[in-house]
Short mmCIF file of C-alpha atoms in Angstrom, two decimals:
data_model
loop_
_atom_site.label_atom_id
_atom_site.label_comp_id
_atom_site.label_asym_id
_atom_site.label_seq_id
_atom_site.Cartn_x
_atom_site.Cartn_y
_atom_site.Cartn_z
CA MET A 417 1.44 -6.85 13.38
CA GLY A 418 2.68 -5.83 10.02
CA GLY A 419 0.37 -2.86 10.17
CA ILE A 420 1.86 -1.87 13.23
CA LEU A 421 5.30 -2.11 12.41
CA GLY A 422 4.56 -0.17 9.13
CA VAL A 423 2.96 2.52 10.90
CA LEU A 424 5.63 3.15 13.59
CA GLY A 425 8.48 2.92 11.12
CA ALA A 426 6.66 5.31 8.80
CA SER A 427 5.93 7.73 11.83
CA ILE A 428 9.52 7.93 12.81
CA LEU A 429 10.81 8.52 9.24
CA GLU A 430 8.06 11.00 8.20
CA SER A 431 8.71 13.18 11.36
CA LEU A 432 12.35 13.35 10.57
CA LEU A 433 12.19 13.98 6.73
CA LEU A 434 8.75 15.47 5.80
CA PRO A 435 8.69 18.69 7.51
CA MET A 436 10.55 20.51 4.74
CA LEU A 437 8.33 19.11 2.25
CA THR A 438 5.11 19.94 3.31
CA ASN A 439 2.87 23.36 2.95
CA PRO A 440 1.34 24.24 6.35
CA ASN A 441 -1.44 25.81 4.47
CA GLN A 442 -2.31 23.05 2.10
CA GLY A 443 -0.95 20.01 3.21
CA LEU A 444 1.27 17.89 1.57
CA SER A 445 2.92 19.23 -1.63
CA LEU A 446 3.56 16.83 -4.67
CA SER A 447 6.94 16.40 -3.46
CA GLY A 448 5.97 15.61 0.12
CA GLY A 449 3.58 13.13 -1.33
CA LEU A 450 6.14 11.27 -3.35
CA ALA A 451 8.31 11.36 -0.37
CA VAL A 452 5.47 9.63 1.80
CA GLY A 453 5.10 7.06 -0.91
CA LEU A 454 8.70 5.91 -0.86
CA ILE A 455 8.78 6.05 2.98
CA GLU A 456 5.63 3.97 3.59
CA GLU A 457 5.87 1.55 0.84
CA GLY A 458 9.49 0.93 1.90
CA VAL A 459 8.52 0.16 5.44
CA LYS A 460 5.46 -1.95 4.72
CA ILE A 461 7.57 -4.11 2.36
CA LEU A 462 10.14 -4.47 5.09
CA ALA A 463 7.27 -5.42 7.37
CA VAL A 464 6.25 -8.15 5.08
CA ILE A 465 10.03 -9.53 4.67
CA PHE A 466 10.01 -9.65 8.53
CA LEU A 467 6.91 -11.46 8.74
CA ALA A 468 7.84 -13.98 6.05
CA ARG A 469 11.39 -14.45 7.06
CA HIS A 470 10.87 -17.99 8.18
CA LEU A 471 8.70 -19.09 5.39
CA ARG A 472 10.06 -22.06 3.46
CA ARG A 473 7.70 -22.05 0.56
CA ALA A 474 6.91 -18.48 -0.78
CA THR A 475 4.92 -17.95 -3.81
CA THR A 476 3.60 -14.98 -5.71
CA MET A 477 0.32 -15.64 -4.25
CA ASP A 478 1.91 -15.65 -0.84
CA GLY A 479 3.30 -12.37 -1.50
CA LEU A 480 -0.05 -10.94 -2.86
CA LEU A 481 -1.99 -11.93 0.03
CA LEU A 482 0.35 -11.27 2.76
CA GLY A 483 1.34 -7.66 1.21
CA ALA A 484 -2.40 -6.87 1.12
CA ALA A 485 -2.95 -7.86 4.53
CA VAL A 486 0.05 -5.93 5.74
CA GLY A 487 -1.15 -2.97 3.74
CA MET A 488 -4.73 -3.19 5.17
CA GLY A 489 -3.49 -3.37 8.57
CA PHE A 490 -1.55 -0.17 8.03
CA ALA A 491 -4.66 1.49 6.53
CA ALA A 492 -6.52 0.68 9.50
CA PHE A 493 -4.25 2.13 11.91
CA GLU A 494 -3.56 5.20 9.59
CA SER A 495 -7.34 5.81 9.33
CA THR A 496 -7.94 5.67 13.16
CA GLY A 497 -5.31 8.36 13.31
CA TYR A 498 -7.19 10.50 10.73
CA ALA A 499 -10.45 10.13 12.39
CA PHE A 500 -9.09 11.14 15.55
CA THR A 501 -7.35 14.26 13.97
CA ALA A 502 -10.66 15.11 12.33
CA PHE A 503 -12.46 14.62 15.89
CA LEU A 504 -9.93 17.06 17.35
CA LEU A 505 -9.91 19.75 14.68
CA SER A 506 -13.81 19.95 14.68
CA GLN A 507 -13.69 20.48 18.31
CA GLY A 508 -15.12 17.09 19.47
CA HIS A 509 -17.88 16.78 16.72
CA VAL A 510 -18.24 13.05 16.25
CA GLY A 511 -19.95 13.58 12.74
CA ALA A 512 -16.53 14.68 11.37
CA SER A 513 -14.78 11.79 12.80
CA ILE A 514 -17.42 9.34 11.28
CA ALA A 515 -17.29 11.16 7.96
CA GLU A 516 -13.61 10.73 7.59
CA THR A 517 -13.86 6.94 8.82
CA VAL A 518 -16.49 6.45 6.01
CA LEU A 519 -14.28 8.11 3.38
CA ARG A 520 -11.31 6.40 4.27
CA GLY A 521 -13.04 3.03 4.30
CA LEU A 522 -14.45 3.58 0.92
CA LEU A 523 -11.08 4.59 -0.49
CA THR A 524 -9.03 1.76 1.52
CA PRO A 525 -9.51 -1.06 -1.01
CA PHE A 526 -7.98 1.26 -3.69
CA GLY A 527 -4.85 2.03 -1.92
CA HIS A 528 -2.52 0.60 0.80
CA GLY A 529 -3.41 -3.17 0.41
CA ILE A 530 -3.25 -2.84 -3.27
CA TRP A 531 0.17 -1.31 -3.45
CA THR A 532 1.96 -3.51 -0.76
CA GLY A 533 0.33 -6.55 -2.50
CA ILE A 534 1.78 -5.73 -5.70
CA LEU A 535 5.30 -4.97 -4.24
CA ALA A 536 5.17 -8.45 -2.16
CA ALA A 537 3.93 -10.32 -5.11
CA VAL A 538 7.02 -9.24 -7.26
CA LEU A 539 9.32 -9.65 -4.35
CA PHE A 540 8.30 -13.38 -3.56
CA ARG A 541 8.25 -14.03 -7.38
CA GLU A 542 12.04 -12.98 -7.32
CA ARG A 543 12.93 -15.00 -4.51
CA ARG A 544 15.35 -17.80 -4.96
CA HIS A 545 16.79 -20.48 -2.34
CA ASP A 546 14.69 -19.01 0.43
CA ARG A 547 16.22 -15.66 0.06
CA PHE A 548 14.62 -12.58 -0.98
CA ARG A 549 16.35 -10.48 -3.89
CA ILE A 550 16.36 -6.78 -4.56
CA THR A 551 16.13 -7.31 -8.33
CA GLY A 552 15.85 -4.72 -10.94
CA LEU A 553 12.24 -5.57 -11.27
CA VAL A 554 11.47 -5.23 -7.31
CA ILE A 555 13.03 -1.91 -7.60
CA VAL A 556 11.04 -0.81 -10.48
CA THR A 557 7.97 -2.06 -8.57
CA TYR A 558 8.76 -0.28 -5.56
CA LEU A 559 9.02 2.92 -7.58
CA PHE A 560 5.88 2.01 -9.32
CA VAL A 561 3.68 1.89 -6.24
CA SER A 562 5.45 4.65 -4.49
CA VAL A 563 4.65 6.93 -7.24
CA LEU A 564 1.13 5.78 -7.19
CA HIS A 565 0.97 6.58 -3.54
CA GLY A 566 2.59 9.75 -3.92
CA LEU A 567 0.27 10.88 -6.49
CA TRP A 568 -2.60 9.81 -4.30
CA ASP A 569 -1.27 11.89 -1.51
CA GLY A 570 0.20 14.94 -3.41
CA LEU A 571 -2.11 15.80 -6.49
CA PRO A 572 -4.50 18.41 -5.87
CA SER A 573 -8.21 17.24 -5.83
CA THR A 574 -10.46 19.51 -7.71
CA ILE A 575 -13.16 17.10 -9.15
CA TYR A 576 -15.21 14.88 -6.53
CA PHE A 577 -17.71 12.38 -6.63
CA ILE A 578 -20.35 13.27 -3.91
CA LEU A 579 -21.92 10.37 -2.25
CA PRO A 580 -24.98 10.75 0.09
CA PRO A 581 -24.65 12.09 2.96
CA GLY A 582 -22.17 14.67 1.31
CA ILE A 583 -19.09 12.34 1.26
CA HIS A 584 -16.53 13.72 -1.22
CA ILE A 585 -14.47 11.36 -2.87
CA PRO A 586 -11.69 12.47 -5.19
CA LEU A 587 -11.77 11.61 -8.79
CA VAL A 588 -7.90 11.40 -8.73
CA SER A 589 -7.98 8.92 -5.99
CA LEU A 590 -10.49 6.78 -7.91
CA VAL A 591 -8.31 6.80 -11.30
CA ILE A 592 -5.01 5.93 -9.32
CA GLY A 593 -6.84 3.36 -7.41
CA VAL A 594 -8.24 1.71 -10.59
CA ILE A 595 -4.63 1.62 -11.99
CA GLY A 596 -3.39 -0.17 -8.95
CA ILE A 597 -6.42 -2.67 -8.99
CA ILE A 598 -5.61 -3.41 -12.77
CA VAL A 599 -2.12 -4.47 -11.90
CA PHE A 600 -3.14 -6.30 -8.67
CA VAL A 601 -5.50 -8.46 -10.65
CA MET A 602 -2.95 -9.24 -13.62
CA LEU A 603 -0.53 -10.47 -10.68
CA TYR A 604 -3.42 -12.33 -9.03
CA ARG A 605 -4.21 -14.13 -12.55
CA ARG A 606 -0.71 -15.07 -12.96
CA ALA A 607 -0.36 -16.21 -9.40
CA VAL A 608 -3.19 -18.52 -10.02
CA ARG A 609 -2.12 -19.98 -13.21
CA GLY A 610 1.27 -20.72 -11.21
CA GLU A 611 -0.46 -22.37 -8.39
CA ILE A 612 -2.42 -24.66 -10.68
CA TYR A 613 0.51 -25.51 -12.74
CA GLN A 614 3.24 -27.23 -10.75
CA PRO A 615 6.03 -28.57 -12.54
CA PRO A 616 6.77 -32.32 -12.37
CA THR A 617 9.39 -33.22 -9.80
CA ALA A 618 12.32 -35.10 -11.04
CA THR A 619 12.52 -38.76 -9.82
CA THR A 620 15.52 -40.97 -9.48
#
């Protein structure tokens, strides 16, 4: 459900805001990519907040897992759209759709799930008295994952890893993905330590 909400929200906002930031001949510009990052990371975290609105207990680990789930759901719907577009642009060649699906499947673990998981983990960590708070750390994290997303979409790809049968994976995507995974793993380890150590409850 979170993925559906995110895709719908992003589709509406991007259709209104992005035409002026795209290059018809080259796809997204860097500014367009950054705008996409801000929009999509924003709608995904709003979907997380909506899904978690009734949670009584919300830990950093809860945010990490829920954010990753919403991000992966978003990626699944987005990838379906890209695969269908590739099918249409290739004039009905199924191979083009399959190649696009495989490529996005390989890159998905480095993208949406990581970014939304990072932001949701910080958002849940900053939560107090069953209320989400937009603190400075949350804003900085939102900008961080949005920039990663924007660079992923907007930087030109000139160097590729080629996997059989001829699938081109941009090096820039792998580098950005590794940065995100490092931050995600750091948050995961902190969340695990937080789950293991529970402060003693005061008794009267």
